[in-house]
Short mmCIF file of C-alpha atoms in Angstrom, two decimals:
data_model
loop_
_atom_site.label_atom_id
_atom_site.label_comp_id
_atom_site.label_asym_id
_atom_site.label_seq_id
_atom_site.Cartn_x
_atom_site.Cartn_y
_atom_site.Cartn_z
CA LYS A 1 92.17 98.93 66.03
CA THR A 2 94.82 96.97 67.92
CA ALA A 3 96.53 97.88 71.18
CA ALA A 4 99.78 98.43 69.27
CA ASP A 5 97.95 100.87 66.95
CA PHE A 6 96.61 102.70 69.99
CA ILE A 7 100.10 102.99 71.49
CA ARG A 8 101.49 104.31 68.21
CA GLU A 9 98.57 106.74 67.75
CA LEU A 10 99.14 108.28 71.18
CA ARG A 11 102.90 108.30 70.51
CA LEU A 12 103.64 106.55 73.78
CA ASP A 13 107.31 105.92 74.46
CA LEU A 14 106.76 102.16 74.74
CA ASP A 15 108.18 99.23 72.80
CA VAL A 16 105.35 97.22 71.21
CA ASP A 17 107.40 94.38 69.74
CA ASP A 18 106.40 91.88 72.46
CA ILE A 19 102.78 92.97 73.00
CA PHE A 20 100.25 90.14 73.17
CA VAL A 21 96.60 89.51 73.92
CA PRO A 22 96.18 86.50 76.23
CA GLY A 23 93.06 85.15 74.54
CA VAL A 24 90.44 85.60 71.86
CA ARG A 25 88.34 88.73 72.32
CA ARG A 26 90.13 89.86 75.42
CA GLY A 27 89.62 93.46 76.43
CA PHE A 28 93.26 93.96 77.33
CA ALA A 29 96.77 93.39 76.08
CA ILE A 30 99.96 92.69 77.98
CA LEU A 31 102.99 94.76 77.11
CA PRO A 32 106.18 93.60 78.84
CA TYR A 33 108.54 96.44 79.67
CA VAL A 34 112.22 96.43 80.47
CA ALA A 35 114.89 99.08 80.70
CA ARG A 36 116.37 99.92 77.34
CA THR A 37 120.10 99.69 76.71
CA GLY A 38 121.77 102.37 78.82
CA GLU A 39 118.50 103.31 80.56
CA SER A 40 118.46 103.32 84.36
CA THR A 41 115.66 101.66 86.29
CA GLU A 42 114.51 105.07 87.47
CA ALA A 43 114.45 106.43 83.90
CA MET A 44 112.44 103.39 82.78
CA ARG A 45 109.93 103.94 85.59
CA GLU A 46 109.57 107.60 84.61
CA ARG A 47 109.01 106.61 80.97
CA ILE A 48 106.28 104.15 81.99
CA ARG A 49 104.74 106.72 84.38
CA ALA A 50 104.64 109.32 81.59
CA ALA A 51 102.95 106.85 79.23
CA THR A 52 100.39 105.99 81.92
CA ALA A 53 99.63 109.67 82.50
CA LYS A 54 99.31 110.31 78.76
CA VAL A 55 96.78 107.48 78.34
CA LYS A 56 94.75 108.78 81.28
CA ALA A 57 94.81 112.36 79.95
CA ALA A 58 93.75 111.21 76.47
CA ASN A 59 90.48 109.81 77.89
CA TYR A 60 90.20 107.67 74.75
CA ILE A 61 86.91 105.76 74.68
CA ILE A 62 87.36 102.25 73.36
CA PRO A 63 84.88 101.64 70.51
CA GLY A 64 82.19 99.22 71.63
CA ARG A 65 83.34 99.30 75.27
CA GLU A 66 82.06 102.77 76.27
CA ARG A 67 84.80 103.31 78.80
CA PRO A 68 88.22 104.90 78.59
CA ALA A 69 91.35 102.96 77.77
CA TRP A 70 93.83 102.63 80.60
CA LEU A 71 97.41 101.58 81.13
CA VAL A 72 98.68 100.08 84.38
CA PRO A 73 102.25 98.96 84.99
CA SER A 74 102.45 95.59 86.65
CA ARG A 75 104.60 94.83 89.64
CA SER A 76 107.66 92.63 89.52
CA PRO A 77 107.45 89.06 90.85
CA ALA A 78 109.41 90.11 93.95
CA GLU A 79 106.97 92.96 94.63
CA ARG A 80 104.02 90.60 94.19
CA LYS A 81 105.54 88.14 96.67
CA ARG A 82 106.05 90.85 99.28
CA SER A 83 102.50 92.14 98.99
CA ALA A 84 101.12 88.58 98.97
CA LEU A 85 102.74 87.93 102.36
CA ALA A 86 101.26 91.15 103.73
CA GLY A 87 97.84 90.23 102.37
CA LYS A 88 97.86 86.75 103.88
CA ALA A 89 99.09 88.03 107.25
CA LYS A 90 96.34 90.67 107.26
CA ARG A 91 93.75 88.07 106.29
CA LEU A 92 94.94 85.82 109.13
CA VAL A 93 94.40 88.55 111.71
CA LEU A 94 91.01 89.50 110.26
CA GLN A 95 89.86 85.87 110.19
CA LEU A 96 90.96 85.34 113.77
CA THR A 97 89.17 88.47 114.99
CA ALA A 98 86.01 88.09 112.89
CA ASP A 99 84.20 86.18 115.62
CA ALA A 100 85.99 87.77 118.57
CA GLY A 101 83.03 89.77 119.79
CA GLY A 102 84.00 93.13 118.34
CA LEU A 103 87.76 92.97 118.97
CA GLN A 104 89.28 95.60 116.69
CA PRO A 105 93.05 95.15 116.47
CA ALA A 106 95.24 98.03 115.34
CA LEU A 107 96.40 96.57 112.05
CA GLU A 108 98.81 98.41 109.75
CA VAL A 109 100.12 97.12 106.43
CA GLU A 110 103.00 98.36 104.29
CA TRP A 111 102.42 96.55 101.01
CA GLY A 112 105.72 97.46 99.36
CA SER A 113 107.83 95.79 102.03
CA GLY A 114 105.31 93.11 102.92
CA THR A 115 105.34 94.30 106.53
CA VAL A 116 102.40 94.00 108.92
CA TRP A 117 102.09 95.51 112.40
CA LEU A 118 99.53 94.30 114.92
CA ASN A 119 98.88 96.54 117.92
CA GLY A 120 102.23 98.25 117.36
CA ALA A 121 104.33 95.10 116.98
CA ARG A 122 105.78 93.96 113.67
CA VAL A 123 104.35 90.48 113.08
CA ALA A 124 105.29 89.79 109.45
CA SER A 125 107.74 91.13 106.90
CA ALA A 126 109.37 90.30 103.61
CA ALA A 127 112.02 92.98 104.02
CA SER A 128 113.37 92.95 107.56
CA ALA A 129 115.22 90.43 109.70
CA PRO A 130 112.92 88.04 111.55
CA PRO A 131 112.66 87.81 115.32
CA VAL A 132 114.05 84.64 116.91
CA ASN A 133 110.80 82.63 116.99
CA ALA A 134 109.32 83.73 113.65
CA ASP A 135 108.16 81.24 111.05
CA ALA A 136 109.72 81.44 107.59
CA VAL A 137 107.38 81.59 104.60
CA SER A 138 107.98 80.37 101.07
CA THR A 139 108.03 83.90 99.65
CA GLY A 140 111.23 84.67 101.51
CA GLY A 141 109.73 86.58 104.39
CA TRP A 142 108.55 85.64 107.85
CA ILE A 143 105.51 85.72 110.10
CA ASP A 144 105.52 85.62 113.89
CA LEU A 145 102.55 83.39 114.70
CA GLY A 146 103.43 83.34 118.41
CA SER A 147 103.30 87.11 118.61
CA ILE A 148 99.98 87.19 116.74
CA ALA A 149 98.56 84.62 119.17
CA SER A 150 99.79 86.64 122.13
CA LYS A 151 98.47 89.97 120.83
CA LEU A 152 95.06 88.45 120.08
CA ARG A 153 95.00 86.37 123.29
CA LEU A 154 94.53 83.14 121.35
CA SER A 155 96.30 79.80 121.50
CA ALA A 156 99.31 79.32 119.26
CA ALA A 157 97.71 76.11 117.94
CA ARG A 158 94.60 77.99 116.80
CA VAL A 159 96.64 80.66 115.03
CA ARG A 160 98.86 78.05 113.36
CA LYS A 161 95.82 76.04 112.21
CA GLU A 162 94.28 79.17 110.69
CA TRP A 163 97.60 80.10 109.04
CA GLU A 164 98.25 76.75 107.30
CA PRO A 165 95.85 77.18 104.34
CA LEU A 166 96.96 80.79 103.89
CA ALA A 167 100.61 79.75 103.89
CA ALA A 168 99.83 77.05 101.31
CA ALA A 169 98.45 79.73 99.00
CA LEU A 170 101.79 81.55 99.14
CA ARG A 171 103.67 78.58 97.67
#
């Protein structure tokens, strides 16, 4: 049975014309989704959410896989860029504090906006205006390496050196 057959069998309100499997014997298929003519973005999201809930409720066990089928909507490229910035900023702080003798910074992350707060100060964001001395990143956001250095009581050079490979991964 193909993924398109499964979608039709469950009567999911999804368009299967562009469905594809990215390789031989893959256990998943990719189904691009876009708003239909005259459909608002919110209506499209609701349609995808309803299909996701229906697949979960069906608890259909994939033959030979012994686990239920699932459907997960992917994020847009812009959403992935925002969360990537947040992830790299969080990793930077965790790497810098890993050998800091038990220093536990108050680290908060808002993945949707790509915003990271360190000890109450916003130190990175893909959605808000940057402070004066912030560094731009290739994903369109910013990170304030000077503020991170100050909050962690480290040299700016050390923070920048630790950030360089993480920033390269964002490109």
